[in-house]
JSON list of C-alpha atoms in Angstrom, two decimals:
[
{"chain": "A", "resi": 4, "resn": "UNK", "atom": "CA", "xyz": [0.00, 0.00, 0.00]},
{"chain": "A", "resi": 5, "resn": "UNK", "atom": "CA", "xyz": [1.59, 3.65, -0.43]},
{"chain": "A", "resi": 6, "resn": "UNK", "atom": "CA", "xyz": [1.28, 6.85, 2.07]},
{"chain": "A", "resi": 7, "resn": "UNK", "atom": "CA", "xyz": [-1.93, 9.09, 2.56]},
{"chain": "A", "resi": 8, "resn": "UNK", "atom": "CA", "xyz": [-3.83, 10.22, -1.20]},
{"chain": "A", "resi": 9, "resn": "UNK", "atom": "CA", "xyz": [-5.61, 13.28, -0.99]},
{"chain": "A", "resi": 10, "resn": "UNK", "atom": "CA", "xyz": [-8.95, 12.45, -2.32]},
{"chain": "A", "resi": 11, "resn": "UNK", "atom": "CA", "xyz": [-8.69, 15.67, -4.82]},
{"chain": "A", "resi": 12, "resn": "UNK", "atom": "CA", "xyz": [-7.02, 16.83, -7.21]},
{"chain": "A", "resi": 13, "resn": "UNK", "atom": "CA", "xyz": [-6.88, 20.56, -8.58]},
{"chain": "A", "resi": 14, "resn": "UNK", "atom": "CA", "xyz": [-6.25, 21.21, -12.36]},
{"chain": "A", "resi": 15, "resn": "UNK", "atom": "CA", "xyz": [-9.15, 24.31, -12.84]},
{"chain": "A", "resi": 16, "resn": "UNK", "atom": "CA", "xyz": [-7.16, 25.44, -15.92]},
{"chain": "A", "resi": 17, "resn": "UNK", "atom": "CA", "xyz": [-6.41, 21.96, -17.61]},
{"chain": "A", "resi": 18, "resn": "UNK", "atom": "CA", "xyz": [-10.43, 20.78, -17.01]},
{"chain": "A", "resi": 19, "resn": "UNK", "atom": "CA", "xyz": [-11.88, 23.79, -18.26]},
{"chain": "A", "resi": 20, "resn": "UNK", "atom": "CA", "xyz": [-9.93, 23.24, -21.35]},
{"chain": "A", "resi": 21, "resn": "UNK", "atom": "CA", "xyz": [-10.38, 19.66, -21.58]},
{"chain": "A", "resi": 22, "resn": "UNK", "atom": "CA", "xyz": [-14.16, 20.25, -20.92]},
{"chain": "A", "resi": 23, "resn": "UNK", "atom": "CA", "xyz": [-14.79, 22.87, -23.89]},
{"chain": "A", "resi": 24, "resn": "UNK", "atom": "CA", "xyz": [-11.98, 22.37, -26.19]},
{"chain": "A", "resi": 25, "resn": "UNK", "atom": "CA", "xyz": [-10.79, 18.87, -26.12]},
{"chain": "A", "resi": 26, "resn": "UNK", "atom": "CA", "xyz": [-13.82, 16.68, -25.69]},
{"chain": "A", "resi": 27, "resn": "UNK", "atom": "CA", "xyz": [-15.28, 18.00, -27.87]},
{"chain": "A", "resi": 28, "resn": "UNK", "atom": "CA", "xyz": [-12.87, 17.95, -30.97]},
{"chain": "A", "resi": 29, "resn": "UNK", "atom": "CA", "xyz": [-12.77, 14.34, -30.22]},
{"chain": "A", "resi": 30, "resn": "UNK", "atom": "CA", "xyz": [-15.83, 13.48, -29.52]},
{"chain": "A", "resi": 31, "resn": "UNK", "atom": "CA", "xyz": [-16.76, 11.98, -32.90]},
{"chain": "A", "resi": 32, "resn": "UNK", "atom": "CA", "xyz": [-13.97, 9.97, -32.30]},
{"chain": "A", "resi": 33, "resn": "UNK", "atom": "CA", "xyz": [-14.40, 8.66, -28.55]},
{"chain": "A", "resi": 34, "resn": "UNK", "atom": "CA", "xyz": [-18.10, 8.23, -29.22]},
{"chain": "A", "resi": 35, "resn": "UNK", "atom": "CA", "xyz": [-17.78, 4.94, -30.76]},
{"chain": "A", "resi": 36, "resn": "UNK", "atom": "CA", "xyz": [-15.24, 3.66, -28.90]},
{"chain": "A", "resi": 37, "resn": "UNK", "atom": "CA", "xyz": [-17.08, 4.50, -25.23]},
{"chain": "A", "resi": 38, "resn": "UNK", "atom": "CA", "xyz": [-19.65, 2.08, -26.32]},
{"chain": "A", "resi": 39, "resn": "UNK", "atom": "CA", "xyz": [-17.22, -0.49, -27.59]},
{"chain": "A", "resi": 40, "resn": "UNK", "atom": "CA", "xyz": [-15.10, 0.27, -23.98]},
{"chain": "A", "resi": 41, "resn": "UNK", "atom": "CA", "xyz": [-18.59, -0.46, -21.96]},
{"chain": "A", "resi": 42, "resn": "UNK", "atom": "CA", "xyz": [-20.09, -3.42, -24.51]},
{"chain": "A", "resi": 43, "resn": "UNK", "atom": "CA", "xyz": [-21.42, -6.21, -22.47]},
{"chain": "A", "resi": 44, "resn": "UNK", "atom": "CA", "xyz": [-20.54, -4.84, -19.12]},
{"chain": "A", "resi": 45, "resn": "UNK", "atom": "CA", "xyz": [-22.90, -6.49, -16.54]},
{"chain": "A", "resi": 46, "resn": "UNK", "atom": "CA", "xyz": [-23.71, -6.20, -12.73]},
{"chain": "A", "resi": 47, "resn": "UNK", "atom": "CA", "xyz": [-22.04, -3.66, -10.57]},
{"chain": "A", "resi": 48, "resn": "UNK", "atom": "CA", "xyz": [-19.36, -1.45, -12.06]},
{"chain": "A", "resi": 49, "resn": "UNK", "atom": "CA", "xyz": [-16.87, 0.52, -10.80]},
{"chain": "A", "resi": 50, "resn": "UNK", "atom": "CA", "xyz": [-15.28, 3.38, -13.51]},
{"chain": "A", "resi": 51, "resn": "UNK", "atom": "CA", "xyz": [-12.43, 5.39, -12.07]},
{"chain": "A", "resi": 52, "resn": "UNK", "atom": "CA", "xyz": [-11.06, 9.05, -13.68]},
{"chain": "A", "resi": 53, "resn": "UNK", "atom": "CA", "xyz": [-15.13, 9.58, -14.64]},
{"chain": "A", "resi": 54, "resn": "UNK", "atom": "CA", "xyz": [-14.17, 13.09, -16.04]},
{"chain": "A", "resi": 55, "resn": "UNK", "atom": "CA", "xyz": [-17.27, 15.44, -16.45]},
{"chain": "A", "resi": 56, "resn": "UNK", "atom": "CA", "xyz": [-19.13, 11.65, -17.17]},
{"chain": "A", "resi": 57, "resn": "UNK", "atom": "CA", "xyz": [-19.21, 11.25, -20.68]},
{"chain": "A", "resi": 58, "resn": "UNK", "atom": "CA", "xyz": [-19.45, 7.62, -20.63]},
{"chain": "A", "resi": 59, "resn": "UNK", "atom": "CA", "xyz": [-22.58, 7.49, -18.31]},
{"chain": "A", "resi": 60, "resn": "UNK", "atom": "CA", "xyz": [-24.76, 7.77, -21.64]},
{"chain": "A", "resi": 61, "resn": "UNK", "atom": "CA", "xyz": [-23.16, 4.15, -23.19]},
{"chain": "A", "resi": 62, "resn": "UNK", "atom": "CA", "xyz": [-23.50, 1.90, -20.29]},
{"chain": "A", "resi": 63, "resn": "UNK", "atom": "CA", "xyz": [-25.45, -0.84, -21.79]},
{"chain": "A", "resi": 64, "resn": "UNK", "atom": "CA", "xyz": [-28.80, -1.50, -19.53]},
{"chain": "A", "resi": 65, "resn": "UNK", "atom": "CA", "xyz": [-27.30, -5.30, -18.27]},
{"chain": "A", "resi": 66, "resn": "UNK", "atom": "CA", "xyz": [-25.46, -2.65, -16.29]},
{"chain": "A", "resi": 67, "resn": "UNK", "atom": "CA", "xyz": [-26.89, -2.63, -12.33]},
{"chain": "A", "resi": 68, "resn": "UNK", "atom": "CA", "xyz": [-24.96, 0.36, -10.73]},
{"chain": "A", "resi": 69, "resn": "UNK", "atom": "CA", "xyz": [-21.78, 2.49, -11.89]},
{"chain": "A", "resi": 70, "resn": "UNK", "atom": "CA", "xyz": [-19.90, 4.04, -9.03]},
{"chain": "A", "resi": 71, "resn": "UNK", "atom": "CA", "xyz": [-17.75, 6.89, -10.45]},
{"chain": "A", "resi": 72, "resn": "UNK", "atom": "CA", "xyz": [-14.75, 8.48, -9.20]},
{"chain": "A", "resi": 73, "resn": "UNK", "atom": "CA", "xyz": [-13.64, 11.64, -9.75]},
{"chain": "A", "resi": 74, "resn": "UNK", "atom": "CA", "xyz": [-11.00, 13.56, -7.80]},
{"chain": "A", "resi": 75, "resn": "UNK", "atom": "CA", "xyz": [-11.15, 16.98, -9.78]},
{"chain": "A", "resi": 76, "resn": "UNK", "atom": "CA", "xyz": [-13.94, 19.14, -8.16]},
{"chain": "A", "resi": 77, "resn": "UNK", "atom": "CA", "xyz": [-14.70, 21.11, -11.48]},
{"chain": "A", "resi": 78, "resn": "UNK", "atom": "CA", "xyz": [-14.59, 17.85, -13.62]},
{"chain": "A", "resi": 79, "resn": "UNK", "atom": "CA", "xyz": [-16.75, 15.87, -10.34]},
{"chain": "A", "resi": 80, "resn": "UNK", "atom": "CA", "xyz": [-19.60, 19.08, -10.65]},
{"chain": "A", "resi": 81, "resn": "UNK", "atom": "CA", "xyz": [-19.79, 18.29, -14.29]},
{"chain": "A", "resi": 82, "resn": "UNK", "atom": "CA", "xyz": [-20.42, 14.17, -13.76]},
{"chain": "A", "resi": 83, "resn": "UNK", "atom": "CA", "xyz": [-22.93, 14.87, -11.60]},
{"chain": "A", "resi": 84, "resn": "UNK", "atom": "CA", "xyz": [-25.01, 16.84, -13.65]},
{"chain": "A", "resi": 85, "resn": "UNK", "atom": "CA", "xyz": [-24.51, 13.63, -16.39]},
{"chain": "A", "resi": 86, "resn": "UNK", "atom": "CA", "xyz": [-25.51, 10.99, -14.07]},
{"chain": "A", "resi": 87, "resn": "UNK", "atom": "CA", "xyz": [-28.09, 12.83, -12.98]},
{"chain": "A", "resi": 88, "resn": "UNK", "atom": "CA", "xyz": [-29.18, 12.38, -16.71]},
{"chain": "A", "resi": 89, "resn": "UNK", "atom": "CA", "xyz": [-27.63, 8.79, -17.33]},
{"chain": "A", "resi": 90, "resn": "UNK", "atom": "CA", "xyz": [-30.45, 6.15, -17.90]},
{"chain": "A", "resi": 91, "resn": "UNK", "atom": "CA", "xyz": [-29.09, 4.04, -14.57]},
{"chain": "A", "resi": 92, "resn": "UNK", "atom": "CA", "xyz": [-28.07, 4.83, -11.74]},
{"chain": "A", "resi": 93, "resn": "UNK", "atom": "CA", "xyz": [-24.40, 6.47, -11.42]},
{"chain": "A", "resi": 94, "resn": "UNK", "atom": "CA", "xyz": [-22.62, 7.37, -7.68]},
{"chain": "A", "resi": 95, "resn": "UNK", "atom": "CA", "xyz": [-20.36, 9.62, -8.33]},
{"chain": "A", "resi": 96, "resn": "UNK", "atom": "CA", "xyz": [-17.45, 10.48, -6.01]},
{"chain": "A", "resi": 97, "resn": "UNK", "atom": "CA", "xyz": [-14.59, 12.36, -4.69]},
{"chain": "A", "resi": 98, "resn": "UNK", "atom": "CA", "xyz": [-11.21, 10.41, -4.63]},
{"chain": "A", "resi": 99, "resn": "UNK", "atom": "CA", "xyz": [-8.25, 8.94, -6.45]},
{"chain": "A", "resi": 100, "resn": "UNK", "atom": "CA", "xyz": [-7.55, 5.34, -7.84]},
{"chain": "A", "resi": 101, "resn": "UNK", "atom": "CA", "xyz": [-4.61, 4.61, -5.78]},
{"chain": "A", "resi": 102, "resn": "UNK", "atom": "CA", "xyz": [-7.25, 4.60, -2.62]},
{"chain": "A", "resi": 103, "resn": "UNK", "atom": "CA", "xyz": [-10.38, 3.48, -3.31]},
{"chain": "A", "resi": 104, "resn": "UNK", "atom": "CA", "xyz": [-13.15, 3.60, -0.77]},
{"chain": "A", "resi": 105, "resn": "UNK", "atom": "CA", "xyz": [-14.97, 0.21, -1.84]},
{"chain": "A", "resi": 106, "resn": "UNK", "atom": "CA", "xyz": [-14.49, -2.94, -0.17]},
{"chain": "A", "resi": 107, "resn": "UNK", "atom": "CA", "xyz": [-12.67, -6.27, -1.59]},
{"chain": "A", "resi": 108, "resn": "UNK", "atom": "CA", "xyz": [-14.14, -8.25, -4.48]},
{"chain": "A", "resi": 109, "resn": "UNK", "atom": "CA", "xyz": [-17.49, -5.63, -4.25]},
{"chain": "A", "resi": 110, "resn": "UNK", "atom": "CA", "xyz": [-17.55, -5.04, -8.75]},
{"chain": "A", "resi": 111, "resn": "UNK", "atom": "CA", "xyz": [-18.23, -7.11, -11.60]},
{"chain": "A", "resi": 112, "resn": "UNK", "atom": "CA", "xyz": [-16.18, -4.92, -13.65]},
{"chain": "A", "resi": 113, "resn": "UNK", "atom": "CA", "xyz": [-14.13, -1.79, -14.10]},
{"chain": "A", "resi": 114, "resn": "UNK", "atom": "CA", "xyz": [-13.44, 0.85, -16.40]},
{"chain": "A", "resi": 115, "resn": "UNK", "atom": "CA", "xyz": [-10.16, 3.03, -16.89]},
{"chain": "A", "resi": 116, "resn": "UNK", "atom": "CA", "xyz": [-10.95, 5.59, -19.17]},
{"chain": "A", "resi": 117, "resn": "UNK", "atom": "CA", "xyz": [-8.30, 8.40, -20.15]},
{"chain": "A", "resi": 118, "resn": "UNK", "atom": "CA", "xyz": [-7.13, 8.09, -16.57]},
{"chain": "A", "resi": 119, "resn": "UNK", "atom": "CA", "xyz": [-4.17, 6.03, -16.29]},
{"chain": "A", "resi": 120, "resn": "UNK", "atom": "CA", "xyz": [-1.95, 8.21, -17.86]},
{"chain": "A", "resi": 121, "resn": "UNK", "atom": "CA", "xyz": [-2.34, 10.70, -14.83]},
{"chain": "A", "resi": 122, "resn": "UNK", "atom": "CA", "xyz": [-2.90, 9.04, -11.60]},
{"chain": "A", "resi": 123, "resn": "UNK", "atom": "CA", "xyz": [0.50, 9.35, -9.47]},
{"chain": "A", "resi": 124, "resn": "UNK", "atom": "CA", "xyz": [1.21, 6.00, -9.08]},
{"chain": "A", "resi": 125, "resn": "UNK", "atom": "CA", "xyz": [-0.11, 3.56, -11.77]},
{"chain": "A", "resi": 126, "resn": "UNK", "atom": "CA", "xyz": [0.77, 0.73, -10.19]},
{"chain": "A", "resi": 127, "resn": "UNK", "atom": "CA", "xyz": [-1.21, 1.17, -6.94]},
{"chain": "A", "resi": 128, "resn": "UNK", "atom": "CA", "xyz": [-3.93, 2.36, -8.93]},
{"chain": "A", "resi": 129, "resn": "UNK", "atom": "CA", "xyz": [-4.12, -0.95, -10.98]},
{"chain": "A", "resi": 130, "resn": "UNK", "atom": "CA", "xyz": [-3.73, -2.92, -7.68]},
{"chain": "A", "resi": 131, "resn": "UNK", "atom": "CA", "xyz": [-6.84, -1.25, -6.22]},
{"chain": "A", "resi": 132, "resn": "UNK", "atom": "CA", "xyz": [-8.40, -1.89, -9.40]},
{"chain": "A", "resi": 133, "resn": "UNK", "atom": "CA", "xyz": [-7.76, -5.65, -8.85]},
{"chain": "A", "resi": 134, "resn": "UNK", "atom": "CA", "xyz": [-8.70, -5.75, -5.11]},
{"chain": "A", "resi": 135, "resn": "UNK", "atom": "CA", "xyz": [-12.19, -4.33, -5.34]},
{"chain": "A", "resi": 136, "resn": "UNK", "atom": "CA", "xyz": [-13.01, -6.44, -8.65]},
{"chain": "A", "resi": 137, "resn": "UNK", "atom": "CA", "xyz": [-14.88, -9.81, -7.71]},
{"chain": "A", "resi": 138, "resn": "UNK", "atom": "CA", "xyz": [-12.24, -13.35, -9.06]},
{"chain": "A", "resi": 139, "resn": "UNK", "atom": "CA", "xyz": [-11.85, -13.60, -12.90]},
{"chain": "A", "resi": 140, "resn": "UNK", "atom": "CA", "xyz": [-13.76, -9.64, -13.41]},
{"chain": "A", "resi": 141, "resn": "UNK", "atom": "CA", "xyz": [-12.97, -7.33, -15.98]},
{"chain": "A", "resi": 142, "resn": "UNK", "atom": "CA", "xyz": [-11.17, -4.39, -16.46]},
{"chain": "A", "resi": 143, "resn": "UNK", "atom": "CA", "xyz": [-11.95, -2.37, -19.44]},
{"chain": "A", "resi": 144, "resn": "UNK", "atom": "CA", "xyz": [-9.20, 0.30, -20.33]},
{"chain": "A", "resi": 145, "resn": "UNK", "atom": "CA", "xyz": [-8.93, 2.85, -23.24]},
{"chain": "A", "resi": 146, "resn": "UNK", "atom": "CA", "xyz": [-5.55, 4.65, -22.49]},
{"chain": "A", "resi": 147, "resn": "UNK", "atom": "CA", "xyz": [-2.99, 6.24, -24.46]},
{"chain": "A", "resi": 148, "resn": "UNK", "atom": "CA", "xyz": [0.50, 4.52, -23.99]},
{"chain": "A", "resi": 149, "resn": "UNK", "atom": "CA", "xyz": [4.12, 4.83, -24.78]},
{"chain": "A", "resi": 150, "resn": "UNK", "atom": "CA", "xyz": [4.81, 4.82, -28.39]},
{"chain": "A", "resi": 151, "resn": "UNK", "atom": "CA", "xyz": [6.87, 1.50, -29.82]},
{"chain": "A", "resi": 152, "resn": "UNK", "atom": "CA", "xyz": [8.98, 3.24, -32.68]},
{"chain": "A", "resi": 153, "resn": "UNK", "atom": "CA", "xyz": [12.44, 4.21, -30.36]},
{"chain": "A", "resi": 154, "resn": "UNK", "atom": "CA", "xyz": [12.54, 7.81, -31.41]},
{"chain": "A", "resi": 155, "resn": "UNK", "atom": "CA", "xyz": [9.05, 8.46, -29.96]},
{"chain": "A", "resi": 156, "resn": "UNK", "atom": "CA", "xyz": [9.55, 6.74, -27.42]},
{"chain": "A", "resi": 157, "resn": "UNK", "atom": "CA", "xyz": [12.50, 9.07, -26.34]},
{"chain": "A", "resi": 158, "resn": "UNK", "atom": "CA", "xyz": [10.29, 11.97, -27.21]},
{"chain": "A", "resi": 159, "resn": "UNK", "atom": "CA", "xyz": [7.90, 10.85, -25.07]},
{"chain": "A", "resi": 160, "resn": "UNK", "atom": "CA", "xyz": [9.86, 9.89, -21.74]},
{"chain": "A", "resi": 161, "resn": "UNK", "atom": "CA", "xyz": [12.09, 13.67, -22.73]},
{"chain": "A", "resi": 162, "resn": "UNK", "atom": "CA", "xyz": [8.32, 15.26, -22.65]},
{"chain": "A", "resi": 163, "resn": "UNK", "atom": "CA", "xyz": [7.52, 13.57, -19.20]},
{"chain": "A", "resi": 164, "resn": "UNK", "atom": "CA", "xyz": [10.72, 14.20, -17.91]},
{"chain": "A", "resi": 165, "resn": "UNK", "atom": "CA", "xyz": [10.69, 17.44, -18.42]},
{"chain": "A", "resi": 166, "resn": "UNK", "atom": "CA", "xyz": [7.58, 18.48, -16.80]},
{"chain": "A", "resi": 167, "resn": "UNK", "atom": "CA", "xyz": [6.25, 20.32, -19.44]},
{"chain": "A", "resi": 168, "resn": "UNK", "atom": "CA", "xyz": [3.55, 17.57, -20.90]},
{"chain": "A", "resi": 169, "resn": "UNK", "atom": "CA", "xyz": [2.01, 16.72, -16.63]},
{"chain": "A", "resi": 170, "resn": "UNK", "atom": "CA", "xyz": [2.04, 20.74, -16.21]},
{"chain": "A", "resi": 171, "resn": "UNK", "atom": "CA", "xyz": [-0.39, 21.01, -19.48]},
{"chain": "A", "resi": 172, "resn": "UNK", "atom": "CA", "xyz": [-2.15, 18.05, -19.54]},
{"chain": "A", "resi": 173, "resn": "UNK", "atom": "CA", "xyz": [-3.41, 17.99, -15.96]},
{"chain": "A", "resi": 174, "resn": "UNK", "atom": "CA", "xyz": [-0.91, 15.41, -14.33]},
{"chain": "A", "resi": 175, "resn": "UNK", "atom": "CA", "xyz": [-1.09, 13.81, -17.75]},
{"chain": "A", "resi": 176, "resn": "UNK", "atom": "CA", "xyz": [2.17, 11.69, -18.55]},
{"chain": "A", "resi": 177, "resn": "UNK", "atom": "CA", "xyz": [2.47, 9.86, -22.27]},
{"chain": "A", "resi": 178, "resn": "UNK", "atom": "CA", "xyz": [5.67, 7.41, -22.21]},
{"chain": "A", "resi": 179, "resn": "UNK", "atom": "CA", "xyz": [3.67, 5.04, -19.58]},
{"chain": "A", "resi": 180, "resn": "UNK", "atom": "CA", "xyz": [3.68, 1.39, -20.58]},
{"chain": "A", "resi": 181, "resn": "UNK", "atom": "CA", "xyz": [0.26, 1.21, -19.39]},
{"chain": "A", "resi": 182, "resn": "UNK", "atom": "CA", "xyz": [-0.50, -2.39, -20.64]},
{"chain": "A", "resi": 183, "resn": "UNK", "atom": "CA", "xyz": [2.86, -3.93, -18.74]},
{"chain": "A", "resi": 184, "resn": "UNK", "atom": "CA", "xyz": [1.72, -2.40, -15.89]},
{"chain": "A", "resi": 185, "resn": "UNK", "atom": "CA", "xyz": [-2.09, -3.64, -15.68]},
{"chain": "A", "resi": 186, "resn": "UNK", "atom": "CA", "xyz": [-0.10, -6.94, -16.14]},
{"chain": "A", "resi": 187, "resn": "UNK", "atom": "CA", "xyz": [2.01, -6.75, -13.24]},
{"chain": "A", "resi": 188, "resn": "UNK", "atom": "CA", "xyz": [-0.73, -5.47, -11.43]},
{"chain": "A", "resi": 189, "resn": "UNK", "atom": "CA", "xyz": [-2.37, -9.08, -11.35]},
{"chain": "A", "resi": 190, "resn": "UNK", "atom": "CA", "xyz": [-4.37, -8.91, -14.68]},
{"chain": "A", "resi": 191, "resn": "UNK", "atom": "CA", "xyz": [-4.31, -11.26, -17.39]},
{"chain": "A", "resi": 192, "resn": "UNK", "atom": "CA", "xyz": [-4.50, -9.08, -20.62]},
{"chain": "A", "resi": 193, "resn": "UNK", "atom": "CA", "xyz": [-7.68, -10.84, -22.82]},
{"chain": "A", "resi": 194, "resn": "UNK", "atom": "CA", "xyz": [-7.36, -7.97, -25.98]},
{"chain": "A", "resi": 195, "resn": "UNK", "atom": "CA", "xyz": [-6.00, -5.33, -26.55]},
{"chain": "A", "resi": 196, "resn": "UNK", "atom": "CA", "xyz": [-6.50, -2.90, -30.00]},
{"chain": "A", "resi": 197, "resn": "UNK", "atom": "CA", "xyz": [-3.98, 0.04, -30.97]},
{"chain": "A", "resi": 198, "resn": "UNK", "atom": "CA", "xyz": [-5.40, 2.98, -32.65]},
{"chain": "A", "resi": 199, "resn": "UNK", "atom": "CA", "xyz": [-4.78, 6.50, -33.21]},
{"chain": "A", "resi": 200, "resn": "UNK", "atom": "CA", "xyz": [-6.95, 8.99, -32.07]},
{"chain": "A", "resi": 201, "resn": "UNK", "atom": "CA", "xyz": [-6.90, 12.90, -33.23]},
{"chain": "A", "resi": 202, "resn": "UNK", "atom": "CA", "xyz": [-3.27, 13.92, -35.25]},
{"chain": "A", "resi": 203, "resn": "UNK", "atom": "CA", "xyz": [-0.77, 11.07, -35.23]},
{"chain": "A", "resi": 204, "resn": "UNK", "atom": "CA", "xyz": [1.77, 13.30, -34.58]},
{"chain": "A", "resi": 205, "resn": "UNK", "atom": "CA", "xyz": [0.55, 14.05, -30.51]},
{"chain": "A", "resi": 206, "resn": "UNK", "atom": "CA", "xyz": [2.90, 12.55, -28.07]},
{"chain": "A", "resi": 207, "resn": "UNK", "atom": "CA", "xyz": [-0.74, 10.99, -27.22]},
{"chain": "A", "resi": 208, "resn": "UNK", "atom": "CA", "xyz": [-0.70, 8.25, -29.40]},
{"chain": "A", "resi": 209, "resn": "UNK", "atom": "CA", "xyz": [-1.04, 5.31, -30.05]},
{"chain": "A", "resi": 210, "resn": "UNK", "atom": "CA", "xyz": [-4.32, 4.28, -27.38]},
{"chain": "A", "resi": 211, "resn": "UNK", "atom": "CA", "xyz": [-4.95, 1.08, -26.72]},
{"chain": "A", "resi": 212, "resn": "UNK", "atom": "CA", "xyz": [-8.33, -0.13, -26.03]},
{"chain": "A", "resi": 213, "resn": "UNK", "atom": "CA", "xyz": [-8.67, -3.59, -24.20]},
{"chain": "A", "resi": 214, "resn": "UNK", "atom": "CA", "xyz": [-10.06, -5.95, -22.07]},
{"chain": "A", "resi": 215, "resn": "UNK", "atom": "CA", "xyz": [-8.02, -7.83, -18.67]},
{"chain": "A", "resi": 216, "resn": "UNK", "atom": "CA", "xyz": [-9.04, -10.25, -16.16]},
{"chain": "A", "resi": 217, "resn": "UNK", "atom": "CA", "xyz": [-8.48, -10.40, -12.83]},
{"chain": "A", "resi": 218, "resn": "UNK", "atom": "CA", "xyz": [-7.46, -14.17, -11.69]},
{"chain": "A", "resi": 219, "resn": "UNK", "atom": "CA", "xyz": [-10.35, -16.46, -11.01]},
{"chain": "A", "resi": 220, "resn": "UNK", "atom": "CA", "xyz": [-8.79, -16.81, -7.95]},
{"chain": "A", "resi": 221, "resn": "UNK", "atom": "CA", "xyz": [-7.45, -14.07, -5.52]},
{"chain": "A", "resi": 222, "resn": "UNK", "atom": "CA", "xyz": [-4.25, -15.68, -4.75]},
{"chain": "A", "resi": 223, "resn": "UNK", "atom": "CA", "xyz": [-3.82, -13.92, -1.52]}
]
């Protein structure tokens, strides 16, 4: 386990901007892959990183009960006001992924969405993904990882290490090996898609979108 996680998170500049300018350029984009990220979800879900809650709308009706975190107050105001609107019902809540409030095997299923790239410690984060999901649940991700040509890579990490990238992009960090590190976290990767999403240039590219399991057994 790591040290005491605020439950919030303040980027005001970086979720306004995401909010109005962002989102929405990509929208036409992310639209279609939110429902292929949520297809077939069942039971009790947990999503984690719920933004302003633009997935709330694709939840497919097999779905019981989303509870949604959201550490960012302005981005937390905004899912509210969407699950107030979502067709089932949506808890949403203050707090971070590397401490969740839930208790052990408690979800069917979770869903990292855009989040992974900017919680402080991925690895914790995945853990606590793992320990609230029931044996041999699902975690749904649709992340943007480290790029696998060398040169972008280096970009990437130079980008991260520099500060410059998490200062704009809200904690935001883009040479994370996000699928190595759901593995190590306990999952067992089931698929996993690359694709390119707005100008294949960004140090935001590729995304994967996938599908892990946690063991059918806890093995602790």
């Amino acid at each position: 386990m790591i040290g005491p996680v605020q439950s919030t998170v303040h980027h005001p500049l970086f979720a306004r901007f995401f909010s109005w300018v962002v989102s929405p350029l990509l929208e036409h984009e992310l639209a279609g892959l939110r429902a292929q990220l949520l297809e077939g979800l069942h039971g009790r879900v947990l999503e984690i990183g719920a933004g302003g809650g633009p997935n709330f709308a694709h939840y497919p009706a097999s779905v019981d009960e989303v509870v949604a975190y959201e550490p960012e107050p302005y981005l937390r105001e905004r899912a509210l006001r969407s699950a107030a609107a979502a067709p089932l019902r949506v808890s949403v809540r203050a707090g971070r992924a590397e401490r969740l409030a839930e208790t052990d095997a408690s979800f069917d299923a979770a869903v990292a969405g855009l989040v992974l790239c900017s919680v402080e410690d991925q690895r914790a984060a995945v853990e606590e993904l793992r320990r609230v999901l029931v044996p041999g649940g699902e975690l749904r991700f649709l992340e943007h990882v480290r790029h696998r040509q060398p040169r972008r890579r280096l970009a990437q990490a130079a980008l991260d290490r520099s500060g410059i990238w998490p200062l704009a992009g809200g904690g935001c960090h883009c040479a994370r090996d996000t699928a190595a590190t759901i593995e190590a976290g306990g999952f067992q990767l089931q698929t996993v898609r690359e694709l390119t999403l707005g100008p294949a240039w960004s140090p935001a590219n590729p995304f994967l979108l996938g599908t892990a399991r946690a063991p059918a057994a806890s093995g602790r």
